[in-house]
Short mmCIF file of C-alpha atoms (C1' of nucleotides) in Angstrom, two decimals:
data_model
loop_
_atom_site.label_atom_id
_atom_site.label_comp_id
_atom_site.label_asym_id
_atom_site.label_seq_id
_atom_site.Cartn_x
_atom_site.Cartn_y
_atom_site.Cartn_z
CA UNK A 131 33.43 2.70 12.00
CA UNK A 132 35.08 0.37 9.54
CA UNK A 133 33.30 -0.61 6.37
CA UNK A 134 35.16 -3.87 6.00
CA UNK A 135 32.87 -6.62 4.84
CA UNK A 136 34.29 -9.28 7.05
CA UNK A 137 33.58 -7.81 10.45
CA UNK A 138 30.72 -9.12 12.51
CA UNK A 139 29.29 -5.66 12.75
CA UNK A 140 28.56 -4.40 9.33
CA UNK A 141 28.93 -0.77 10.33
CA UNK A 142 26.79 0.65 7.56
CA UNK A 143 24.02 -1.82 7.24
CA UNK A 144 21.09 0.55 7.29
CA UNK A 145 22.22 2.49 4.29
CA UNK A 146 23.36 -0.64 2.50
CA UNK A 147 19.96 -2.20 3.01
CA UNK A 148 18.17 0.89 1.84
CA UNK A 149 20.23 1.13 -1.33
CA UNK A 150 19.97 -2.53 -2.19
CA UNK A 151 16.24 -2.59 -1.50
CA UNK A 152 15.74 0.49 -3.64
CA UNK A 153 17.54 -1.22 -6.47
CA UNK A 154 15.52 -4.40 -6.16
CA UNK A 155 12.27 -2.45 -6.22
CA UNK A 156 13.41 -0.31 -9.12
CA UNK A 157 14.07 -3.40 -11.16
CA UNK A 158 11.26 -5.68 -10.21
CA UNK A 159 8.70 -3.84 -8.14
CA UNK A 160 7.71 -4.11 -4.50
CA UNK A 161 6.57 -7.69 -4.65
CA UNK A 162 9.98 -8.91 -5.74
CA UNK A 163 11.49 -7.53 -2.54
CA UNK A 164 11.71 -10.01 0.28
CA UNK A 165 13.56 -9.27 3.47
CA UNK A 166 15.24 -12.63 3.32
CA UNK A 167 16.55 -12.25 -0.22
CA UNK A 168 17.62 -8.72 0.56
CA UNK A 169 19.54 -9.83 3.62
CA UNK A 170 21.09 -12.63 1.64
CA UNK A 171 22.18 -10.32 -1.14
CA UNK A 172 23.76 -7.93 1.32
CA UNK A 173 25.48 -10.85 2.99
CA UNK A 174 23.77 -10.83 6.32
CA UNK A 175 21.34 -13.08 8.15
CA UNK A 176 17.59 -13.03 7.60
CA UNK A 177 16.68 -11.08 10.68
CA UNK A 178 19.53 -8.59 10.71
CA UNK A 179 17.43 -5.94 8.93
CA UNK A 180 15.01 -5.92 11.83
CA UNK A 181 17.51 -4.02 13.95
CA UNK A 182 17.43 -1.14 11.52
CA UNK A 183 13.83 -1.26 10.38
CA UNK A 184 11.07 -2.33 12.68
CA UNK A 185 9.10 -3.75 9.82
CA UNK A 186 9.14 -4.45 6.16
CA UNK A 187 6.64 -1.63 6.11
CA UNK A 188 9.16 0.76 7.66
CA UNK A 189 11.74 -0.17 5.09
CA UNK A 190 9.29 0.56 2.30
CA UNK A 191 8.36 3.88 3.85
CA UNK A 192 12.00 4.86 4.04
CA UNK A 193 12.46 4.05 0.38
CA UNK A 194 9.32 5.96 -0.53
CA UNK A 195 10.63 8.97 1.39
CA UNK A 196 13.72 9.04 -0.75
CA UNK A 197 11.47 8.84 -3.78
CA UNK A 198 9.60 11.94 -2.72
CA UNK A 199 12.83 13.83 -2.13
CA UNK A 200 14.09 12.83 -5.54
CA UNK A 201 10.89 13.87 -7.25
CA UNK A 202 10.72 17.18 -5.43
CA UNK A 203 14.26 17.86 -6.45
CA UNK A 204 13.63 16.98 -10.09
CA UNK A 205 10.57 19.17 -10.27
CA UNK A 206 11.80 22.13 -8.27
CA UNK A 207 14.44 23.10 -10.78
CA UNK A 208 11.95 23.53 -13.60
CA UNK A 209 11.26 27.27 -13.11
CA UNK A 210 14.93 28.15 -13.17
CA UNK A 211 15.41 25.96 -16.19
CA UNK A 212 12.85 27.79 -18.30
CA UNK A 213 13.04 31.38 -17.09
CA UNK A 214 11.44 33.01 -20.09
CA UNK A 215 8.48 30.74 -20.64
CA UNK A 216 4.89 31.89 -20.49
CA UNK A 217 2.86 30.53 -17.56
CA UNK A 218 0.93 28.02 -19.63
CA UNK A 219 4.02 26.61 -21.26
CA UNK A 220 5.79 26.52 -17.94
CA UNK A 221 2.93 24.59 -16.43
CA UNK A 222 3.22 22.11 -19.24
CA UNK A 223 6.90 21.66 -18.55
CA UNK A 224 6.10 21.14 -14.93
CA UNK A 225 3.58 18.48 -15.76
CA UNK A 226 5.96 16.79 -18.16
CA UNK A 227 8.70 16.73 -15.55
CA UNK A 228 6.36 15.12 -13.07
CA UNK A 229 5.26 12.53 -15.56
CA UNK A 230 8.78 11.87 -16.70
CA UNK A 231 9.76 10.93 -13.20
CA UNK A 232 6.86 8.53 -12.88
CA UNK A 233 7.72 7.12 -16.25
CA UNK A 234 11.41 6.66 -15.67
CA UNK A 235 11.01 5.06 -12.28
CA UNK A 236 7.57 3.53 -12.36
CA UNK A 237 8.21 1.12 -9.55
CA UNK A 238 9.40 3.84 -7.21
CA UNK A 239 6.39 5.92 -8.14
CA UNK A 240 4.06 3.02 -7.49
CA UNK A 241 5.60 2.53 -4.11
CA UNK A 242 5.32 6.21 -3.24
CA UNK A 243 1.64 6.41 -3.99
CA UNK A 244 0.65 2.81 -3.98
CA UNK A 245 -1.62 0.68 -1.95
CA UNK A 246 1.19 -1.28 -0.34
CA UNK A 247 2.11 1.55 1.98
CA UNK A 248 -1.00 3.68 2.18
CA UNK A 249 -3.64 1.02 2.51
CA UNK A 250 -2.25 -2.38 3.24
CA UNK A 251 0.57 -0.97 5.31
CA UNK A 252 0.86 2.02 7.59
CA UNK A 253 2.64 5.14 6.40
CA UNK A 254 5.32 6.34 8.77
CA UNK A 255 4.79 9.72 10.38
CA UNK A 256 7.88 11.00 8.67
CA UNK A 257 6.65 9.73 5.31
CA UNK A 258 3.36 11.48 5.87
CA UNK A 259 5.18 14.72 6.56
CA UNK A 260 7.35 14.45 3.49
CA UNK A 261 4.48 13.56 1.19
CA UNK A 262 2.40 16.42 2.51
CA UNK A 263 5.21 18.86 1.99
CA UNK A 264 5.68 17.49 -1.50
CA UNK A 265 2.04 18.21 -2.19
CA UNK A 266 2.39 21.67 -0.70
CA UNK A 267 5.00 22.46 -3.31
CA UNK A 268 2.40 21.64 -5.88
CA UNK A 269 -0.23 23.79 -4.19
CA UNK A 270 2.10 26.77 -4.08
CA UNK A 271 2.86 26.31 -7.72
CA UNK A 272 -0.79 26.23 -8.60
CA UNK A 273 -1.29 29.35 -6.54
CA UNK A 274 1.33 31.25 -8.51
CA UNK A 275 -0.17 30.15 -11.78
CA UNK A 276 -3.62 31.03 -10.59
CA UNK A 277 -2.46 34.56 -9.94
CA UNK A 278 -1.33 34.67 -13.52
CA UNK A 279 -4.89 33.84 -14.48
CA UNK A 280 -4.17 30.34 -15.65
CA UNK A 281 -7.07 28.92 -13.67
CA UNK A 282 -10.55 29.94 -12.76
CA UNK A 283 -10.28 32.54 -10.05
CA UNK A 284 -13.48 31.46 -8.37
CA UNK A 285 -12.30 28.00 -7.51
CA UNK A 286 -10.28 27.70 -4.31
CA UNK A 287 -6.60 27.09 -4.90
CA UNK A 288 -6.64 23.93 -2.85
CA UNK A 289 -9.41 22.46 -4.96
CA UNK A 290 -7.60 23.26 -8.16
CA UNK A 291 -4.44 21.77 -6.77
CA UNK A 292 -6.19 18.60 -5.72
CA UNK A 293 -8.06 18.23 -8.97
CA UNK A 294 -5.05 18.92 -11.16
CA UNK A 295 -2.77 16.69 -9.14
CA UNK A 296 -5.35 13.93 -9.33
CA UNK A 297 -5.46 14.34 -13.09
CA UNK A 298 -1.70 14.12 -13.22
CA UNK A 299 -1.62 11.14 -10.96
CA UNK A 300 -4.26 9.36 -12.97
CA UNK A 301 -2.24 10.02 -16.07
CA UNK A 302 0.83 8.47 -14.52
CA UNK A 303 -1.05 5.38 -13.49
CA UNK A 304 -2.64 5.20 -16.90
CA UNK A 305 0.53 4.10 -18.60
CA UNK A 306 2.29 2.88 -15.52
CA UNK A 307 -0.28 0.13 -15.41
CA UNK A 308 -0.83 -0.04 -19.12
CA UNK A 309 -4.54 -0.58 -18.89
CA UNK A 310 -6.14 1.66 -21.43
CA UNK A 311 -3.22 2.93 -23.39
CA UNK A 312 0.27 2.24 -24.60
CA UNK A 313 3.06 4.33 -23.24
CA UNK A 314 3.98 5.85 -26.56
CA UNK A 315 1.03 8.19 -26.46
CA UNK A 316 2.21 9.58 -23.17
CA UNK A 317 3.26 13.03 -24.25
CA UNK A 318 0.25 13.54 -26.46
CA UNK A 319 -2.22 12.70 -23.72
CA UNK A 320 -0.31 14.76 -21.20
CA UNK A 321 -0.45 17.75 -23.49
CA UNK A 322 -4.15 17.27 -24.03
CA UNK A 323 -4.65 17.11 -20.29
CA UNK A 324 -2.77 20.34 -19.80
CA UNK A 325 -4.86 22.05 -22.43
CA UNK A 326 -8.02 20.83 -20.80
CA UNK A 327 -6.98 21.89 -17.35
CA UNK A 328 -5.83 25.42 -17.94
CA UNK A 329 -8.15 28.24 -18.68
CA UNK A 330 -9.02 28.55 -22.34
CA UNK A 331 -8.47 32.23 -22.12
CA UNK A 332 -8.54 34.28 -25.20
CA UNK B 99 -26.59 -31.44 -9.99
CA UNK B 100 -27.47 -31.37 -6.35
CA UNK B 101 -26.50 -28.44 -4.26
CA UNK B 102 -26.42 -30.40 -1.05
CA UNK B 103 -23.52 -29.40 1.10
CA UNK B 104 -22.66 -32.87 2.21
CA UNK B 105 -21.92 -34.50 -1.11
CA UNK B 106 -18.37 -35.11 -2.16
CA UNK B 107 -18.95 -33.18 -5.35
CA UNK B 108 -19.95 -29.70 -4.54
CA UNK B 109 -21.80 -29.16 -7.76
CA UNK B 110 -21.61 -25.40 -7.78
CA UNK B 111 -18.17 -24.73 -6.53
CA UNK B 112 -17.02 -22.27 -9.13
CA UNK B 113 -19.77 -19.80 -8.47
CA UNK B 114 -19.57 -20.33 -4.73
CA UNK B 115 -15.86 -19.59 -4.79
CA UNK B 116 -16.35 -16.51 -6.91
CA UNK B 117 -19.00 -15.10 -4.62
CA UNK B 118 -17.13 -15.83 -1.42
CA UNK B 119 -13.90 -14.42 -2.82
CA UNK B 120 -15.68 -11.29 -3.99
CA UNK B 121 -17.03 -10.80 -0.50
CA UNK B 122 -13.66 -11.28 1.14
CA UNK B 123 -12.07 -8.76 -1.19
CA UNK B 124 -14.89 -6.30 -0.73
CA UNK B 125 -14.39 -6.38 2.99
CA UNK B 126 -10.66 -6.56 3.35
CA UNK B 127 -8.97 -6.03 0.01
CA UNK B 128 -7.03 -8.36 -2.25
CA UNK B 129 -4.29 -9.12 0.20
CA UNK B 130 -6.72 -10.59 2.70
CA UNK B 131 -7.78 -13.20 0.17
CA UNK B 132 -5.88 -16.45 0.39
CA UNK B 133 -6.90 -19.50 -1.56
CA UNK B 134 -6.57 -21.61 1.54
CA UNK B 135 -8.80 -19.46 3.72
CA UNK B 136 -11.27 -19.17 0.89
CA UNK B 137 -11.41 -22.92 0.45
CA UNK B 138 -11.76 -23.36 4.16
CA UNK B 139 -14.61 -20.90 4.38
CA UNK B 140 -16.44 -22.60 1.55
CA UNK B 141 -15.87 -25.93 3.24
CA UNK B 142 -13.57 -27.55 0.75
CA UNK B 143 -9.94 -28.57 0.68
CA UNK B 144 -7.08 -26.19 -0.09
CA UNK B 145 -6.50 -27.28 -3.64
CA UNK B 146 -10.07 -27.75 -4.75
CA UNK B 147 -10.25 -24.24 -6.24
CA UNK B 148 -7.50 -25.14 -8.69
CA UNK B 149 -9.88 -27.26 -10.71
CA UNK B 150 -12.04 -24.23 -11.41
CA UNK B 151 -9.39 -21.55 -11.65
CA UNK B 152 -5.96 -22.30 -12.99
CA UNK B 153 -4.44 -19.70 -10.75
CA UNK B 154 -5.11 -17.24 -8.02
CA UNK B 155 -4.55 -14.75 -10.80
CA UNK B 156 -7.41 -16.23 -12.81
CA UNK B 157 -9.73 -16.03 -9.85
CA UNK B 158 -8.88 -12.37 -9.40
CA UNK B 159 -9.44 -11.68 -13.07
CA UNK B 160 -12.84 -13.32 -12.91
CA UNK B 161 -13.79 -11.13 -9.96
CA UNK B 162 -12.49 -8.03 -11.71
CA UNK B 163 -14.59 -8.90 -14.74
CA UNK B 164 -17.71 -8.88 -12.65
CA UNK B 165 -16.64 -5.54 -11.28
CA UNK B 166 -16.44 -4.08 -14.77
CA UNK B 167 -19.85 -5.42 -15.64
CA UNK B 168 -21.30 -3.93 -12.48
CA UNK B 169 -19.72 -0.56 -13.12
CA UNK B 170 -20.82 -0.45 -16.72
CA UNK B 171 -24.31 -1.25 -15.63
CA UNK B 172 -24.34 1.45 -12.95
CA UNK B 173 -23.06 4.06 -15.32
CA UNK B 174 -25.06 3.15 -18.40
CA UNK B 175 -28.36 4.08 -16.86
CA UNK B 176 -27.37 7.64 -16.16
CA UNK B 177 -28.62 9.20 -19.42
CA UNK B 178 -32.08 7.70 -19.04
CA UNK B 179 -32.15 8.80 -15.45
CA UNK B 180 -31.62 12.47 -16.22
CA UNK B 181 -33.32 12.94 -19.58
CA UNK B 182 -33.71 16.70 -19.42
CA UNK B 183 -30.29 17.70 -18.21
CA UNK B 184 -27.94 19.96 -20.13
CA UNK B 185 -24.79 18.26 -21.48
CA UNK B 186 -22.48 19.77 -18.88
CA UNK B 187 -24.69 18.78 -15.98
CA UNK B 188 -25.16 15.34 -17.46
CA UNK B 189 -21.42 14.91 -17.73
CA UNK B 190 -21.14 15.84 -14.09
CA UNK B 191 -23.69 13.21 -13.15
CA UNK B 192 -21.78 10.70 -15.20
CA UNK B 193 -18.58 11.54 -13.40
CA UNK B 194 -20.27 11.38 -10.04
CA UNK B 195 -21.73 7.99 -10.83
CA UNK B 196 -18.34 6.69 -11.79
CA UNK B 197 -16.77 8.04 -8.64
CA UNK B 198 -19.57 6.80 -6.48
CA UNK B 199 -18.93 3.27 -7.65
CA UNK B 200 -15.24 3.57 -6.84
CA UNK B 201 -16.13 5.06 -3.52
CA UNK B 202 -18.71 2.50 -2.50
CA UNK B 203 -16.61 -0.47 -3.48
CA UNK B 204 -13.05 0.75 -3.22
CA UNK B 205 -11.55 -2.70 -2.96
CA UNK B 206 -13.28 -3.94 -6.05
CA UNK B 207 -12.20 -0.82 -7.89
CA UNK B 208 -8.63 -1.29 -6.76
CA UNK B 209 -8.69 -4.82 -8.02
CA UNK B 210 -10.14 -3.81 -11.37
CA UNK B 211 -7.46 -1.25 -12.09
CA UNK B 212 -4.79 -2.24 -9.67
CA UNK B 213 -1.28 -3.46 -9.94
CA UNK B 214 -2.09 -6.92 -8.68
CA UNK B 215 -3.68 -7.97 -11.93
CA UNK B 216 -2.23 -5.61 -14.49
CA UNK B 217 1.38 -5.58 -13.47
CA UNK B 218 2.22 -8.27 -10.97
CA UNK B 219 -0.22 -10.70 -12.48
CA UNK B 220 -1.38 -11.34 -16.02
CA UNK B 221 -4.77 -10.07 -17.12
CA UNK B 222 -6.92 -12.75 -18.71
CA UNK B 223 -7.81 -12.29 -22.37
CA UNK B 224 -11.45 -12.07 -21.44
CA UNK B 225 -10.70 -9.44 -18.79
CA UNK B 226 -8.80 -7.43 -21.35
CA UNK B 227 -11.78 -7.56 -23.67
CA UNK B 228 -14.23 -6.48 -21.02
CA UNK B 229 -12.07 -3.65 -19.75
CA UNK B 230 -11.53 -2.37 -23.26
CA UNK B 231 -15.22 -2.44 -23.98
CA UNK B 232 -15.83 -0.64 -20.72
CA UNK B 233 -13.46 2.08 -21.85
CA UNK B 234 -15.14 2.21 -25.23
CA UNK B 235 -18.38 3.12 -23.53
CA UNK B 236 -16.57 6.08 -22.06
CA UNK B 237 -15.11 7.07 -25.42
CA UNK B 238 -18.52 7.01 -27.08
CA UNK B 239 -19.89 9.14 -24.32
CA UNK B 240 -17.13 11.66 -24.71
CA UNK B 241 -17.79 11.68 -28.42
CA UNK B 242 -21.44 12.58 -27.92
CA UNK B 243 -20.54 15.34 -25.52
CA UNK B 244 -17.90 16.62 -27.85
CA UNK B 245 -20.50 16.99 -30.58
CA UNK B 246 -22.45 19.13 -28.17
CA UNK B 247 -19.42 21.35 -27.95
CA UNK B 248 -18.46 20.40 -24.42
CA UNK B 249 -14.84 19.85 -25.38
CA UNK B 250 -12.32 21.40 -27.65
CA UNK B 251 -13.18 20.33 -31.18
CA UNK B 252 -9.58 20.29 -32.26
CA UNK B 253 -8.47 17.59 -29.88
CA UNK B 254 -9.06 14.02 -31.04
CA UNK B 255 -11.88 12.29 -29.21
CA UNK B 256 -9.63 9.49 -28.11
CA UNK B 257 -7.20 11.89 -26.50
CA UNK B 258 -9.98 13.67 -24.65
CA UNK B 259 -11.37 10.37 -23.52
CA UNK B 260 -8.00 9.17 -22.28
CA UNK B 261 -7.20 12.42 -20.53
CA UNK B 262 -10.58 12.78 -18.89
CA UNK B 263 -10.70 9.17 -17.82
CA UNK B 264 -7.23 9.52 -16.37
CA UNK B 265 -8.39 12.54 -14.41
CA UNK B 266 -11.35 10.58 -13.15
CA UNK B 267 -9.24 7.62 -12.29
CA UNK B 268 -6.72 9.77 -10.48
CA UNK B 269 -9.55 11.30 -8.52
CA UNK B 270 -10.78 7.89 -7.47
CA UNK B 271 -7.37 6.85 -6.32
CA UNK B 272 -6.92 10.15 -4.55
CA UNK B 273 -9.39 9.31 -1.84
CA UNK B 274 -9.32 5.58 -2.31
CA UNK B 275 -5.79 5.72 -1.04
CA UNK B 276 -6.28 8.72 1.18
CA UNK B 277 -2.94 10.25 0.43
CA UNK B 278 -3.54 13.90 -0.15
CA UNK B 279 -7.10 14.37 0.89
CA UNK B 280 -9.87 13.15 3.13
CA UNK B 281 -12.84 11.54 1.52
CA UNK B 282 -15.28 14.19 2.67
CA UNK B 283 -14.09 16.61 0.05
CA UNK B 284 -14.87 14.10 -2.66
CA UNK B 285 -17.83 15.79 -4.29
CA UNK B 286 -16.27 19.22 -4.15
CA UNK B 287 -13.09 18.11 -5.87
CA UNK B 288 -15.00 16.09 -8.40
CA UNK B 289 -17.10 19.11 -9.27
CA UNK B 290 -14.00 21.25 -9.60
CA UNK B 291 -12.49 18.64 -11.88
CA UNK B 292 -15.56 18.63 -14.08
CA UNK B 293 -15.50 22.41 -14.34
CA UNK B 294 -11.86 22.35 -15.28
CA UNK B 295 -12.28 19.66 -17.88
CA UNK B 296 -15.21 20.96 -19.83
CA UNK B 297 -15.04 23.88 -22.13
CA UNK B 298 -15.69 27.24 -20.48
CA UNK B 299 -17.89 28.03 -23.37
CA UNK B 300 -20.20 30.81 -24.23
"C1'" DC C 179 43.64 -1.53 31.18
"C1'" DA C 180 39.67 -4.52 32.61
"C1'" DA C 181 34.73 -5.21 33.18
"C1'" DG C 182 30.39 -4.58 31.94
"C1'" DC C 183 26.87 -2.77 28.98
"C1'" DA C 184 24.41 -1.96 24.89
"C1'" DA C 185 24.24 -2.37 20.12
"C1'" DT C 186 24.37 -5.51 16.55
"C1'" DC C 187 24.00 -9.87 14.35
"C1'" DT C 188 22.77 -15.06 14.09
"C1'" DT C 189 20.17 -19.33 14.72
"C1'" DG C 190 15.88 -21.59 15.51
"C1'" DA C 191 11.19 -21.68 15.19
"C1'" DC C 192 6.26 -20.73 13.89
"C1'" DA C 193 2.44 -19.78 11.12
"C1'" DC C 194 1.19 -18.64 6.82
"C1'" DT C 195 1.22 -18.51 1.70
"C1'" DG C 196 0.60 -20.61 -3.53
"C1'" DT C 197 0.71 -24.67 -5.98
"C1'" DC C 198 2.28 -29.31 -7.77
"C1'" DA C 199 1.80 -34.58 -7.80
"C1'" DA C 200 -0.49 -38.51 -6.63
"C1'" DA C 201 -4.25 -40.79 -4.58
"C1'" DA C 202 -9.31 -41.09 -3.49
"C1'" DT C 203 -14.10 -40.53 -4.64
"C1'" DA C 204 -18.37 -39.98 -7.13
"C1'" DG C 205 -21.31 -39.51 -11.08
"C1'" DA C 206 -21.94 -40.43 -16.10
"C1'" DA C 207 -21.39 -43.37 -20.14
"C1'" DT C 208 -20.80 -47.68 -22.05
"C1'" DA D 67 -21.70 -53.73 -14.02
"C1'" DT D 68 -17.60 -51.68 -15.55
"C1'" DT D 69 -14.95 -48.29 -17.31
"C1'" DC D 70 -14.07 -43.46 -17.85
"C1'" DT D 71 -13.79 -38.82 -16.42
"C1'" DA D 72 -14.55 -34.91 -13.63
"C1'" DT D 73 -13.94 -33.56 -9.20
"C1'" DT D 74 -12.00 -33.42 -4.62
"C1'" DT D 75 -8.44 -34.67 -1.12
"C1'" DT D 76 -4.00 -35.51 1.17
"C1'" DG D 77 0.89 -34.85 1.22
"C1'" DA D 78 4.63 -32.19 0.16
"C1'" DC D 79 7.79 -28.28 -1.04
"C1'" DA D 80 9.67 -23.84 -1.27
"C1'" DG D 81 8.96 -19.45 0.03
"C1'" DT D 82 7.39 -15.53 3.08
"C1'" DG D 83 7.46 -12.09 7.58
"C1'" DT D 84 8.85 -11.92 12.11
"C1'" DC D 85 9.38 -13.27 17.09
"C1'" DA D 86 12.47 -15.14 20.94
"C1'" DA D 87 16.78 -16.49 22.57
"C1'" DG D 88 21.52 -16.75 22.18
"C1'" DA D 89 26.24 -15.17 20.25
"C1'" DT D 90 29.50 -11.60 19.12
"C1'" DT D 91 31.40 -7.22 19.05
"C1'" DG D 92 32.73 -2.35 20.12
"C1'" DC D 93 32.11 1.47 23.38
"C1'" DT D 94 32.00 3.23 27.93
"C1'" DT D 95 33.04 3.51 32.48
"C1'" DG D 96 35.62 2.23 36.57
#
DNA sequence: CAAGCAATCTTGACACTGTCAAAATAGAAT
DNA sequence: ATTCTATTTTGACAGTGTCAAGATTGCTTG
């Protein structure tokens, strides 16, 4: 149970690997993470990580999981933070918080929702669970706002949640990838999106 | 100028490479494309492609360019195809056409807007030009629809275009990646998105 | 306290990748 | 016919993920 760095058994390697890998990804993206470099940086042999993660894929999934937890946490505190805000304004804050996360840690966000895990790789069961529950938070939120007449009552809540999340997600990718826009316009576009999404009630 | 397959000089290698690479990506995604396998499949040595494309990156950009051209073409013919449709319904068709392209050729779409080129790699100048012009088509479309009162007049056209495209793009990724939804619900969610985006006028 | 067991870590190896440098080949221009 | 140039090839290097076999350690049981 020692954490001394000189012992043959590291004692805490799994967590150390996770943290170091998270850092590498945060700074340079998924493709700058190689198991070998990671092992080297942590001071362990190339194949040592394979006793804690079956795959590179599993490592990535574990990191993505932490990303989801972080994002959930950052977004969950919004209601308590703005207790006296009208539904529409609150929704905007919610959206901004979501986008801020994606903007502050773009590489983590890309990993969480990116091709590397979900298409090229294979999402872990536990990652699937966490991501679904993260989405459920969103659905519940939409449901509350729908009851306050922020959205069209005739559309099913799930559809609204999917559509609005997709809009949000597209927005994040928009300046995460920097294809059609520079990041400075972020807030402006986000606000426009919010205005377009919510009911233009009188 | 011969196209015989036995001559030392291939004569048409660039196009052959482009086509073969496009096929490989279409079937298995970017990460299944390796220069070596590609060269092998075309019947040429590993480094032959480097005399027609400086980089793997340049090859990918060239393929992405063709993707943009294809998409533009598929989407441009929509207005002529539905001459008597009301603006809102026409917009919906436009959206559906866009999504259909992303849905039918998900790997090409992912390449066109994906991280591989825009973040990990370096988009070619000519790719940048084509993608911008592709977006401009969208902006002009939005502008026309805005004049027909489909969107809030107070928002700048560019903002509406960015926001709506982002929503569309997010939608495409939503089932391209299969994170939060199964592809069967595609049309339903798309329709919901359209309804949310356009002005609930009367 | 000793022996054995299981967890952990290391070394070696393999197949694969992108790409550079130098040599070989063929067609075009002189 | 000879030179020049565009094209293609072979050889090489550094890097990757990961499997198999061996080494080392700490924990558990007798």
